[in-house]
Amino acid sequence: MKKLLLVDYATLLYVVFTSLLLLCLWERMAQPWQMIALRMAAVAGVFLFATFYMMWPSRWTKLLRMAFPLVMLSVWYPETFEFSRHFANLDHLFASADLTLFGCEPAYEMSLWLRGQIWSELFNAGYASYFLMIALCALVPFFCKEEELERTVFVVTAGFFAYYVIYLFLPVAGPQFYFGAIDASHIAQGPFPELGYYFNLHPDAAIVGNDVPGFFHSLVELAHEGGERPVAAFPSSHVGMATVLMIFFYQQKRAVFYGMLPLYILLCGATVYIGAHYLVDVFGGWITGVLFYLLFNFVFRKYNKPQSVFNC
């Protein structure tokens, strides 16, 4: 058993990289000391869970160790806005790309074409299934193919970090924020104005989206209230990482893959339907998702071999 695994090194590398960036932007950051404290806690957590597993090795302590970097992903995501807010917003380029490529603004038109609570709940259920998929990425190999647990968690964690690095420097808020900040007459046909540093001054800008009430709609709204920021629209990490997860499900448990397939399809459509992403973001998510899977799977195969101490 190794003290540190590749997933631990991925976390430490992300901490070091963002810490250096934080130092460069120190005077412009709102709460730099809190961000430093978070990084110290993350590093301590990596070594704490690694030591805990070394002292009491079992399938369950291994699962706990693998869960730590996955849980921390929800902490790192909102932080990307704290970095990207210092760069000029680029939503006008992506809204224009949608209009040019598809002849309309899909994130605006889709909610008009598919009205009503049934459509709303279906798409929001698909969107909410994203969190279930992330949980299953550890549980499926743990119960079905334990020797794949380490590889799965590393590829997923490293994939998320790759998206987060992109978001640090690519300030695209997405339709739900951008459309709420521009004149409504521009949404359907343009032109799309540049907002510059608008979201830097208005980080809590109102979200514009489908307001049809429902159980899954409420779940998505709750998740957005807890961690959504005007950032991370392109490419869509929801689509990209869901694609990566579906690849793993297909490899490890076909029943899970086919069970999640309808939700995956709904999720890809939901990212546009609820206004979280432009349609070009979805295509960007598919492409980068496959590329990240191939890249980080190659890294794992080259520098580490899947190991299973305890059999299911």
Coordinates of C-alpha atoms in Angstrom, one line a residue:
M1 CA 0.0 0.0 0.0
K2 CA 1.3 3.4 -0.9
K3 CA 1.1 6.4 1.4
L4 CA -0.2 8.7 -1.3
L5 CA -2.2 7.7 -4.4
L6 CA -2.5 9.5 -7.7
V7 CA -5.8 11.0 -6.7
D8 CA -4.0 12.5 -3.7
Y9 CA -1.3 14.0 -5.9
A10 CA -4.0 15.4 -8.2
T11 CA -5.5 17.2 -5.2
L12 CA -2.1 18.5 -4.0
L13 CA -1.2 19.7 -7.5
Y14 CA -4.5 21.6 -7.7
V15 CA -3.9 23.2 -4.3
V16 CA -0.4 24.3 -5.2
F17 CA -1.4 25.7 -8.6
T18 CA -4.3 27.7 -7.2
S19 CA -2.2 28.8 -4.2
L20 CA 0.3 30.3 -6.6
L21 CA -2.4 32.0 -8.6
L22 CA -3.9 33.3 -5.3
L23 CA -0.6 34.8 -4.4
C24 CA -0.4 36.6 -7.7
L25 CA -3.9 38.0 -7.3
W26 CA -3.6 38.5 -3.5
E27 CA -4.5 42.2 -3.4
R28 CA -7.5 41.7 -5.6
M29 CA -9.0 38.7 -3.8
A30 CA -11.9 39.2 -1.4
Q31 CA -10.9 36.7 1.3
P32 CA -7.4 35.4 0.5
W33 CA -6.7 34.2 4.1
Q34 CA -9.8 32.1 4.2
M35 CA -8.8 30.5 0.8
I36 CA -5.3 29.8 2.2
A37 CA -6.9 28.2 5.3
L38 CA -9.0 26.0 3.0
R39 CA -6.0 24.8 1.2
M40 CA -4.2 24.0 4.4
A41 CA -7.2 22.0 5.6
A42 CA -7.3 20.2 2.2
V43 CA -3.7 19.2 2.5
A44 CA -4.2 18.1 6.0
G45 CA -7.2 16.0 5.0
V46 CA -5.3 14.2 2.2
F47 CA -2.6 13.1 4.7
L48 CA -5.1 12.4 7.5
F49 CA -7.3 10.0 5.4
A50 CA -4.2 8.4 3.9
T51 CA -2.8 7.7 7.4
F52 CA -6.1 6.6 8.6
Y53 CA -6.3 4.0 5.8
M54 CA -2.7 2.9 6.4
M55 CA -3.4 2.3 10.1
W56 CA -6.8 0.6 9.7
P57 CA -6.8 -0.9 6.1
S58 CA -10.2 -2.2 5.0
R59 CA -12.6 -1.9 2.2
W60 CA -14.6 0.7 4.1
T61 CA -11.7 2.9 5.1
K62 CA -10.5 2.8 1.5
L63 CA -14.0 4.0 0.4
L64 CA -13.8 6.8 3.0
R65 CA -10.4 7.8 1.6
M66 CA -11.7 7.8 -1.9
A67 CA -14.7 9.9 -0.9
F68 CA -12.7 12.7 0.5
P69 CA -11.5 14.2 -2.8
L70 CA -14.9 13.7 -4.3
V71 CA -16.6 15.7 -1.5
M72 CA -14.0 18.4 -1.8
L73 CA -15.0 19.0 -5.4
S74 CA -18.1 20.8 -4.2
V75 CA -15.9 23.1 -2.2
W76 CA -13.5 23.9 -5.0
Y77 CA -16.2 24.7 -7.6
P78 CA -17.6 28.0 -6.2
E79 CA -14.0 29.2 -5.7
T80 CA -13.4 29.3 -9.5
F81 CA -15.5 32.4 -9.6
E82 CA -13.2 34.2 -7.2
F83 CA -10.4 33.9 -9.8
S84 CA -12.4 34.3 -13.0
R85 CA -14.1 37.4 -11.8
H86 CA -10.9 39.3 -12.5
F87 CA -11.2 38.7 -16.2
A88 CA -13.6 40.3 -18.6
N89 CA -16.8 38.4 -19.2
L90 CA -17.1 36.5 -22.5
D91 CA -20.8 35.5 -22.6
H92 CA -21.5 37.6 -25.6
L93 CA -19.2 35.5 -27.7
F94 CA -20.9 32.2 -26.8
A95 CA -24.4 33.6 -27.1
S96 CA -23.5 34.8 -30.5
A97 CA -22.0 31.5 -31.4
D98 CA -25.3 29.7 -30.6
L99 CA -27.2 32.2 -32.7
T100 CA -24.8 31.8 -35.6
L101 CA -24.6 28.0 -35.6
F102 CA -28.2 27.2 -34.8
G103 CA -30.2 30.1 -36.1
C104 CA -31.7 30.8 -32.7
E105 CA -30.8 31.0 -29.0
P106 CA -31.5 27.4 -27.8
A107 CA -31.2 28.2 -24.1
Y108 CA -34.0 30.8 -24.6
E109 CA -36.2 28.9 -27.2
M110 CA -36.1 25.5 -25.5
S111 CA -38.1 26.6 -22.5
L112 CA -40.7 28.2 -24.8
W113 CA -41.0 25.1 -27.0
L114 CA -41.3 22.7 -24.1
R115 CA -43.6 24.3 -21.6
G116 CA -45.3 22.9 -18.6
Q117 CA -44.5 21.0 -15.4
I118 CA -44.0 17.6 -17.0
W119 CA -41.1 18.8 -19.2
S120 CA -39.8 20.9 -16.4
E121 CA -39.7 18.0 -13.9
L122 CA -38.2 15.6 -16.5
F123 CA -35.3 17.9 -17.3
N124 CA -34.7 18.9 -13.8
A125 CA -34.7 15.3 -12.7
G126 CA -32.0 14.6 -15.3
Y127 CA -30.0 17.6 -14.1
A128 CA -30.4 16.5 -10.4
S129 CA -29.2 13.0 -11.4
Y130 CA -25.7 14.5 -11.8
F131 CA -25.1 14.3 -8.1
L132 CA -26.3 10.7 -8.0
M133 CA -23.9 9.9 -10.8
I134 CA -20.9 11.3 -8.8
A135 CA -21.9 9.2 -5.8
L136 CA -22.2 6.1 -7.9
C137 CA -18.7 6.6 -9.4
A138 CA -17.4 5.4 -6.1
L139 CA -20.2 3.0 -5.0
V140 CA -20.4 1.0 -8.3
P141 CA -16.8 -0.1 -8.4
F142 CA -16.8 -0.5 -4.6
F143 CA -19.6 -3.1 -4.7
C144 CA -19.1 -4.5 -8.2
K145 CA -15.5 -4.2 -9.3
E146 CA -13.4 -3.0 -6.4
E147 CA -10.1 -3.1 -8.2
E148 CA -11.4 -0.3 -10.4
L149 CA -12.2 2.1 -7.5
E150 CA -8.9 3.9 -7.4
R151 CA -8.8 4.4 -11.2
T152 CA -12.3 5.7 -11.3
V153 CA -11.9 8.2 -8.5
F154 CA -8.6 9.5 -9.9
V155 CA -10.0 10.0 -13.5
V156 CA -13.1 11.7 -12.2
T157 CA -11.3 13.9 -9.7
A158 CA -8.6 14.9 -12.2
G159 CA -11.3 15.6 -14.8
F160 CA -13.0 18.0 -12.5
F161 CA -9.8 19.7 -11.7
A162 CA -9.1 20.1 -15.5
Y163 CA -12.5 21.8 -15.9
Y164 CA -11.9 24.0 -12.9
V165 CA -8.5 25.2 -14.3
I166 CA -10.3 26.2 -17.5
Y167 CA -12.9 28.1 -15.5
L168 CA -10.3 30.0 -13.6
F169 CA -9.4 31.8 -16.8
L170 CA -12.5 31.6 -18.9
P171 CA -15.3 33.8 -17.4
V172 CA -18.5 32.6 -19.0
A173 CA -21.5 32.9 -16.7
G174 CA -24.1 31.1 -18.8
P175 CA -27.5 32.1 -20.1
Q176 CA -29.2 32.0 -16.7
F177 CA -26.9 34.8 -15.5
Y178 CA -26.2 36.6 -18.8
F179 CA -29.8 36.8 -20.0
G180 CA -30.8 38.3 -16.7
A181 CA -28.2 41.0 -17.1
I182 CA -28.9 42.2 -20.6
D183 CA -32.0 43.9 -22.2
A184 CA -34.7 41.2 -22.9
S185 CA -35.1 42.4 -26.4
H186 CA -31.5 41.2 -27.3
I187 CA -32.0 37.6 -26.1
A188 CA -33.9 36.1 -29.1
Q189 CA -32.0 37.8 -31.9
G190 CA -29.0 39.7 -30.5
P191 CA -26.9 41.7 -30.7
F192 CA -25.3 40.5 -27.5
P193 CA -23.6 43.3 -25.5
E194 CA -20.3 42.9 -23.8
L195 CA -20.6 43.0 -20.0
G196 CA -16.9 43.5 -19.1
Y197 CA -16.6 43.1 -15.3
Y198 CA -20.3 43.3 -14.6
F199 CA -20.3 40.0 -12.6
N200 CA -17.3 41.1 -10.6
L201 CA -19.5 43.9 -9.3
H202 CA -22.7 41.8 -9.2
P203 CA -21.7 38.3 -8.1
D204 CA -25.2 37.7 -6.8
A205 CA -26.9 38.6 -10.1
A206 CA -30.4 37.2 -10.4
I207 CA -30.8 33.9 -12.2
V208 CA -33.2 33.7 -15.0
G209 CA -34.7 30.3 -15.8
N210 CA -37.8 28.1 -15.8
D211 CA -40.0 28.9 -12.8
V212 CA -42.4 26.0 -13.1
P213 CA -42.7 24.6 -9.5
G214 CA -42.0 21.0 -8.8
F215 CA -40.0 18.6 -6.6
F216 CA -37.0 18.2 -8.9
H217 CA -37.1 21.9 -9.8
S218 CA -36.9 22.7 -6.1
L219 CA -33.9 20.4 -5.7
V220 CA -32.0 22.1 -8.6
E221 CA -32.9 25.5 -7.2
L222 CA -31.6 24.5 -3.8
A223 CA -28.3 23.3 -5.3
H224 CA -27.9 26.5 -7.2
E225 CA -28.5 28.6 -4.2
G226 CA -25.8 26.7 -2.3
G227 CA -23.0 26.8 -4.9
E228 CA -23.9 28.3 -8.3
R229 CA -21.9 31.3 -9.4
P230 CA -21.7 33.3 -12.7
V231 CA -18.9 31.1 -14.0
A232 CA -18.1 27.7 -15.5
A233 CA -20.4 27.7 -18.5
F234 CA -17.9 26.6 -21.2
P235 CA -17.3 23.8 -21.6
S236 CA -20.1 22.1 -19.7
S237 CA -18.5 20.0 -16.9
H238 CA -22.0 18.6 -16.2
V239 CA -22.1 17.1 -19.7
G240 CA -18.3 16.2 -19.8
M241 CA -18.1 14.5 -16.5
A242 CA -21.5 12.8 -16.9
T243 CA -20.0 11.3 -20.1
V244 CA -16.9 10.1 -18.3
L245 CA -19.1 8.6 -15.6
M246 CA -21.3 6.8 -18.2
I247 CA -18.1 5.3 -19.7
F248 CA -17.2 3.9 -16.3
F249 CA -20.7 2.6 -15.7
Y250 CA -20.6 0.8 -19.1
Q251 CA -17.3 -0.8 -18.2
Q252 CA -18.2 -1.8 -14.6
K253 CA -21.9 -2.5 -14.4
R254 CA -24.1 -2.5 -17.6
A255 CA -27.3 -2.5 -15.5
V256 CA -26.3 0.8 -14.0
F257 CA -25.3 2.2 -17.4
Y258 CA -28.7 1.4 -19.0
G259 CA -30.6 2.5 -15.9
M260 CA -28.8 5.9 -15.9
L261 CA -28.9 6.4 -19.7
P262 CA -32.3 8.1 -19.8
L263 CA -31.2 10.4 -17.0
Y264 CA -27.9 11.2 -18.9
I265 CA -29.8 12.1 -22.0
L266 CA -32.2 14.4 -20.0
L267 CA -29.2 15.9 -18.2
C268 CA -27.5 16.9 -21.5
G269 CA -30.7 18.6 -22.6
A270 CA -31.4 20.0 -19.1
T271 CA -28.2 22.0 -19.1
V272 CA -29.6 24.1 -22.0
Y273 CA -33.3 23.9 -20.9
I274 CA -32.7 25.4 -17.4
G275 CA -30.3 28.0 -18.9
A276 CA -27.1 26.8 -17.2
H277 CA -25.3 26.4 -20.6
Y278 CA -25.3 27.5 -24.2
L279 CA -25.7 24.7 -26.7
V280 CA -22.1 25.1 -27.8
D281 CA -21.1 24.4 -24.2
V282 CA -22.8 20.9 -24.5
F283 CA -20.7 20.1 -27.5
G284 CA -17.6 21.4 -25.7
G285 CA -18.5 19.1 -22.8
W286 CA -18.8 16.0 -25.0
I287 CA -15.5 16.6 -26.6
T288 CA -13.5 17.5 -23.5
G289 CA -15.2 14.7 -21.5
V290 CA -13.9 12.1 -23.9
L291 CA -10.5 13.8 -24.1
F292 CA -10.1 14.0 -20.3
Y293 CA -11.1 10.4 -19.9
L294 CA -8.5 9.2 -22.4
L295 CA -5.8 11.5 -21.0
F296 CA -6.2 10.7 -17.3
N297 CA -6.9 7.0 -17.9
F298 CA -3.6 7.0 -19.8
V299 CA -1.9 8.7 -16.9
F300 CA -3.2 6.2 -14.4
R301 CA -2.3 3.2 -16.5
K302 CA 1.2 4.5 -17.1
Y303 CA 2.1 5.6 -13.6
N304 CA 0.0 3.3 -11.4
K305 CA -1.6 -0.1 -11.6
P306 CA -5.0 -0.9 -10.2
Q307 CA -4.6 -2.7 -6.9
S308 CA -7.2 -4.6 -4.8
V309 CA -6.2 -5.7 -1.3
F310 CA -9.7 -6.7 -0.4
N311 CA -12.1 -8.6 -2.7
C312 CA -15.8 -8.0 -2.9

